[in-house]
Coordinates of C-alpha atoms and ligand atoms in Angstrom, one line a residue:
X1 CA 96.5 107.8 112.7
X2 CA 93.0 108.0 113.3
X3 CA 90.9 104.8 113.5
X4 CA 87.6 105.3 113.1
X5 CA 85.1 101.2 113.5
X6 CA 81.4 101.4 111.9
X7 CA 79.2 98.4 112.2
X8 CA 79.3 97.4 108.6
X9 CA 80.2 98.6 104.6
X10 CA 77.3 100.9 104.4
X11 CA 78.3 102.8 107.6
X12 CA 81.9 103.3 106.8
X13 CA 80.9 104.4 103.3
X14 CA 78.5 106.8 105.0
X15 CA 80.9 108.0 107.3
X16 CA 83.5 108.5 104.6
X17 CA 81.0 110.7 102.3
X18 CA 80.2 112.4 106.0
X19 CA 84.6 113.5 106.0
X20 CA 84.5 114.2 102.1
X21 CA 81.0 116.9 102.5
X22 CA 81.9 118.2 105.2
X23 CA 85.7 118.9 104.1
X24 CA 84.1 120.4 100.7
X25 CA 81.9 122.8 102.5
X26 CA 84.7 124.2 104.0
X27 CA 86.8 124.6 100.8
X28 CA 84.5 124.0 97.6
X29 CA 88.1 124.1 96.0
X30 CA 88.8 121.0 97.5
X31 CA 91.6 119.5 96.0
X32 CA 90.3 115.5 95.6
X33 CA 92.1 112.9 95.8
X34 CA 90.0 109.6 94.9
X35 CA 90.9 105.7 94.8
X36 CA 88.9 102.7 91.9
X37 CA 88.2 99.1 93.4
X38 CA 85.3 97.8 95.2
X39 CA 86.3 99.3 98.2
X40 CA 85.1 103.1 97.4
X41 CA 81.5 102.5 95.4
X42 CA 79.2 103.0 98.3
X43 CA 81.4 106.3 99.2
X44 CA 80.4 107.5 95.6
X45 CA 76.7 106.6 95.4
X46 CA 76.8 108.6 98.9
X47 CA 78.1 111.6 97.4
X48 CA 76.0 111.4 94.2
X49 CA 72.7 111.0 96.3
X50 CA 74.5 114.6 98.7
X51 CA 75.1 116.0 94.8
X52 CA 71.7 115.2 94.1
X53 CA 69.8 115.6 97.7
X54 CA 71.5 118.2 99.8
X55 CA 73.0 120.5 97.5
X56 CA 76.9 119.4 97.6
X57 CA 78.7 121.3 94.6
X58 CA 80.9 119.7 93.2
X59 CA 81.6 123.1 90.4
X60 CA 84.9 123.5 92.2
X61 CA 86.2 120.7 92.9
X62 CA 89.3 119.3 91.1
X63 CA 90.0 115.8 91.5
X64 CA 93.1 113.6 90.6
X65 CA 93.1 109.5 90.6
X66 CA 95.3 107.5 91.9
X67 CA 96.1 104.7 89.2
X68 CA 95.6 103.6 86.2
X69 CA 95.8 100.3 83.9
X70 CA 98.8 100.6 81.5
X71 CA 97.8 100.2 78.1
X72 CA 94.1 100.2 78.3
X73 CA 92.3 104.4 77.0
X74 CA 89.8 105.8 79.1
X75 CA 86.8 104.7 76.9
X76 CA 87.7 100.8 77.8
X77 CA 85.2 99.6 80.1
X78 CA 88.1 97.9 82.3
X79 CA 89.4 101.2 82.6
X80 CA 89.9 103.1 85.4
X81 CA 88.5 106.2 83.3
X82 CA 85.4 104.2 82.7
X83 CA 85.0 103.1 86.2
X84 CA 84.2 107.0 88.0
X85 CA 82.8 107.9 84.8
X86 CA 80.3 105.4 85.6
X87 CA 80.6 105.5 89.9
X88 CA 80.9 109.4 90.3
X89 CA 82.0 111.3 87.4
X90 CA 79.1 111.2 85.3
X91 CA 76.6 111.7 88.5
X92 CA 78.0 115.1 89.9
X93 CA 78.5 118.7 89.0
X94 CA 81.8 118.5 88.8
X95 CA 83.7 120.0 85.3
X96 CA 84.9 118.1 82.6
X97 CA 88.3 119.9 82.9
X98 CA 88.8 119.4 86.6
X99 CA 88.8 115.6 85.9
X100 CA 92.9 114.0 86.2
X101 CA 93.4 110.7 85.7
X102 CA 96.7 108.9 84.3
X103 CA 96.6 108.6 80.6
X104 CA 96.9 104.7 80.4
X105 CA 98.1 105.4 76.6
X106 CA 101.1 107.2 77.3
X107 CA 104.3 106.6 74.8
X108 CA 106.2 108.8 76.9
X109 CA 105.3 107.3 80.5
X110 CA 108.0 109.2 82.2
X111 CA 107.2 112.8 81.0
X112 CA 104.0 112.2 81.4
X113 CA 104.5 110.7 84.9
X114 CA 106.2 114.1 85.7
X115 CA 103.5 116.4 84.2
X116 CA 100.7 114.3 86.0
X117 CA 102.7 115.6 89.8
X118 CA 103.6 119.1 88.3
X119 CA 99.6 119.9 87.1
X120 CA 99.0 118.3 91.2
X121 CA 101.5 121.3 92.1
X122 CA 100.4 123.7 90.5
X123 CA 96.7 122.9 91.9
X124 CA 97.7 123.4 95.3
X125 CA 98.1 120.1 96.5
X126 CA 95.5 117.3 97.4
X127 CA 93.6 118.3 100.1
X128 CA 92.1 114.9 100.5
X129 CA 93.3 112.2 99.1
X130 CA 91.4 108.9 99.2
X131 CA 92.5 105.5 99.6
X132 CA 91.5 102.1 99.5
X133 CA 94.5 98.8 100.6
X134 CA 95.1 95.9 98.2
X135 CA 95.5 92.3 100.0
X136 CA 99.4 92.6 99.3
X137 CA 99.1 96.2 101.5
X138 CA 99.4 98.1 98.0
X139 CA 97.9 102.2 98.3
X140 CA 97.7 103.4 94.8
X141 CA 99.4 100.6 93.2
X142 CA 102.5 100.7 95.0
X143 CA 103.4 97.0 95.2
X144 CA 105.1 95.3 98.0
X145 CA 108.7 96.7 98.0
X146 CA 108.2 100.1 96.0
X147 CA 110.4 103.2 97.8
X148 CA 108.3 104.7 100.0
X149 CA 109.4 107.7 98.8
X150 CA 108.8 107.0 95.2
X151 CA 106.6 108.9 93.2
X152 CA 104.3 108.8 90.3
X153 CA 105.6 106.0 88.1
X154 CA 105.0 102.9 85.5
X155 CA 104.4 99.4 87.3
X156 CA 104.7 96.4 87.1
X157 CA 101.4 94.9 89.0
X158 CA 102.0 91.9 91.6
X159 CA 100.5 88.5 90.6
X160 CA 98.4 88.7 93.6
X161 CA 97.0 92.6 92.3
X162 CA 95.9 90.8 88.5
X163 CA 94.5 87.8 90.7
X164 CA 92.2 90.2 92.8
X165 CA 91.6 92.6 90.4
X166 CA 89.9 89.7 87.5
X167 CA 86.6 89.9 89.2
X168 CA 86.4 92.8 87.8
X169 CA 87.4 91.4 83.6
X170 CA 84.3 89.8 81.9
X171 CA 87.2 86.7 81.2
X172 CA 89.9 85.5 83.0
X173 CA 92.7 86.8 84.4
X174 CA 94.7 86.8 81.1
X175 CA 93.0 90.4 80.3
X176 CA 93.9 92.0 83.4
X177 CA 96.9 94.5 82.4
X178 CA 100.4 93.8 83.7
X179 CA 101.3 97.3 84.6
X180 CA 99.5 100.4 85.9
X181 CA 100.3 103.9 86.2
X182 CA 100.8 105.5 89.9
X183 CA 100.8 108.1 92.1
X184 CA 104.1 107.0 94.3
X185 CA 103.8 106.5 97.8
X186 CA 105.9 109.9 98.2
X187 CA 103.3 111.5 96.0
X188 CA 100.6 109.8 98.4
X189 CA 102.0 111.6 102.0
X190 CA 102.0 114.9 100.5
X191 CA 98.3 114.9 100.2
X192 CA 97.1 117.2 103.3
X193 CA 94.9 114.4 104.7
X194 CA 94.5 110.9 103.5
X195 CA 91.3 108.8 103.9
X196 CA 92.1 104.7 104.3
X197 CA 88.9 102.5 104.0
X198 CA 89.0 99.3 104.1
X199 CA 86.0 96.5 105.0
X200 CA 85.6 92.5 104.7
X201 CA 87.4 89.9 106.3
X202 CA 89.9 89.2 102.8
X203 CA 91.1 93.1 104.5
X204 CA 91.5 92.2 108.0
X205 CA 95.0 90.8 108.1
X206 CA 96.4 92.9 106.5
X207 CA 94.8 96.1 108.3
X208 CA 96.1 95.1 111.0
X209 CA 99.8 95.0 109.2
X210 CA 99.7 99.0 108.7
X211 CA 98.2 100.1 111.3
X212 CA 100.1 98.1 114.2
X213 CA 102.7 96.5 112.1
X214 CA 106.3 97.8 111.2
X215 CA 106.1 100.4 109.3
X216 CA 107.7 98.4 106.1
X217 CA 108.2 98.8 102.3
X218 CA 106.1 95.4 102.0
X219 CA 103.6 96.8 103.5
X220 CA 103.1 100.1 101.7
X221 CA 100.0 101.6 103.3
X222 CA 102.1 100.7 106.2
X223 CA 103.5 104.6 105.6
X224 CA 100.5 106.6 106.3
X225 CA 101.8 105.8 109.9
X226 CA 103.8 107.9 108.8
X227 CA 101.5 110.6 107.9
X228 CA 100.2 113.8 110.4
X229 CA 96.1 113.5 109.5
X230 CA 95.1 109.7 108.1
X231 CA 91.4 108.5 108.4
X232 CA 91.7 104.8 109.1
X233 CA 87.4 104.3 108.6
X234 CA 86.8 100.4 109.0
X235 CA 84.1 97.9 108.8
X236 CA 83.8 95.7 112.5
X237 CA 85.0 92.7 109.4
X238 CA 88.0 94.3 108.7
X239 CA 88.7 95.7 112.3
X240 CA 88.9 92.1 113.5
X241 CA 92.5 91.2 113.5
X242 CA 93.4 94.8 115.4
X243 CA 95.3 94.1 118.6
X244 CA 94.3 97.8 120.2
X245 CA 90.1 97.8 118.4
X246 CA 88.9 98.8 122.3
X247 CA 91.4 101.6 122.3
X248 CA 90.0 103.2 119.1
X249 CA 86.6 102.7 119.7
X250 CA 87.9 104.4 123.3
X251 CA 89.7 107.0 122.0
X252 CA 87.3 107.8 119.1
X253 CA 83.7 108.1 121.6
X254 CA 86.2 109.9 124.8
X255 CA 87.4 112.4 122.0
X256 CA 83.6 113.6 120.3
X257 CA 82.8 113.5 124.1
X258 CA 85.7 116.0 124.7
X259 CA 85.1 118.2 121.3
X260 CA 81.2 119.0 122.3
X261 CA 81.5 119.4 125.7
X262 CA 85.5 120.8 126.7
X263 CA 87.0 119.4 129.7
X264 CA 84.9 119.8 132.1
Ligands
F6R1 C1 92.7 101.5 92.9 C2 93.4 101.7 94.2 C3 94.3 100.5 94.5 C4 92.4 99.5 95.4 C5 92.9 98.3 96.0 C6 91.4 97.7 96.7 O1 92.8 102.8 92.4 O2 94.4 102.7 94.4 O3 95.1 100.4 95.5 O4 92.2 100.6 96.1 O5 93.5 97.4 95.1 O6 90.8 97.1 95.9 P1 89.4 97.3 96.3 O7 89.0 98.4 96.8 O8 89.3 96.6 95.4 O9 89.6 96.3 97.5

């Protein structure tokens, strides 16, 4: 796994945006996997800025979100559909028909989940998957104990996740849905590149487990160690408990020099 450590949240977001933008410029019809939550908001505002000021075009980009609360319609203020419109889709030129999120209102969930996977396949697979990490190590809503081969499905949210996500809801944690539809770990691992973002001291322990600990279904983000092209972009605080922190910094600097100047 490539580990990039930036000074703070702003620098992490700008670095992530530079990677996403370069990939869109390289492949304008990029299939982009997206996450919600607090972490990628800075990345999304950078992308909006690049769309407006630098002409970064989303007109041929297709998006697939990782997850959606089960039971919330897309117009619900706390739905991830609403979150994505507010923080990204309403401000860039991505065509409505290219946007995909799991539908939290479907009755036949299993059929819907199979169809979501089929739509990803028909789009040619996800080129770049943006990921955050939960305090319990989840990616998507793949809570501890999720199979590392899991596919898109209905899941129960862990108590820790319900508590953490209560901050996005006006009232108490009673209002947070107890279930969600999420891409599976196996689905996520099929993306050609994964971009894991983490910021803040409260993520430091779980980031260290995911990057340097054993690969385990108890920390589903650790499955990214099996992925050939994962880039983790962390701020200093989220990186603070990595044992090999200095090595990652050294390696990034050396590789940058080599790419710029060749082996001589
Ligand atoms: C959201 C998602 C989750 C979040 C994770 C971190 O679509 O898939 O895995 O990325 O819960 O959330 P924040 O960024 O709010 O700490």
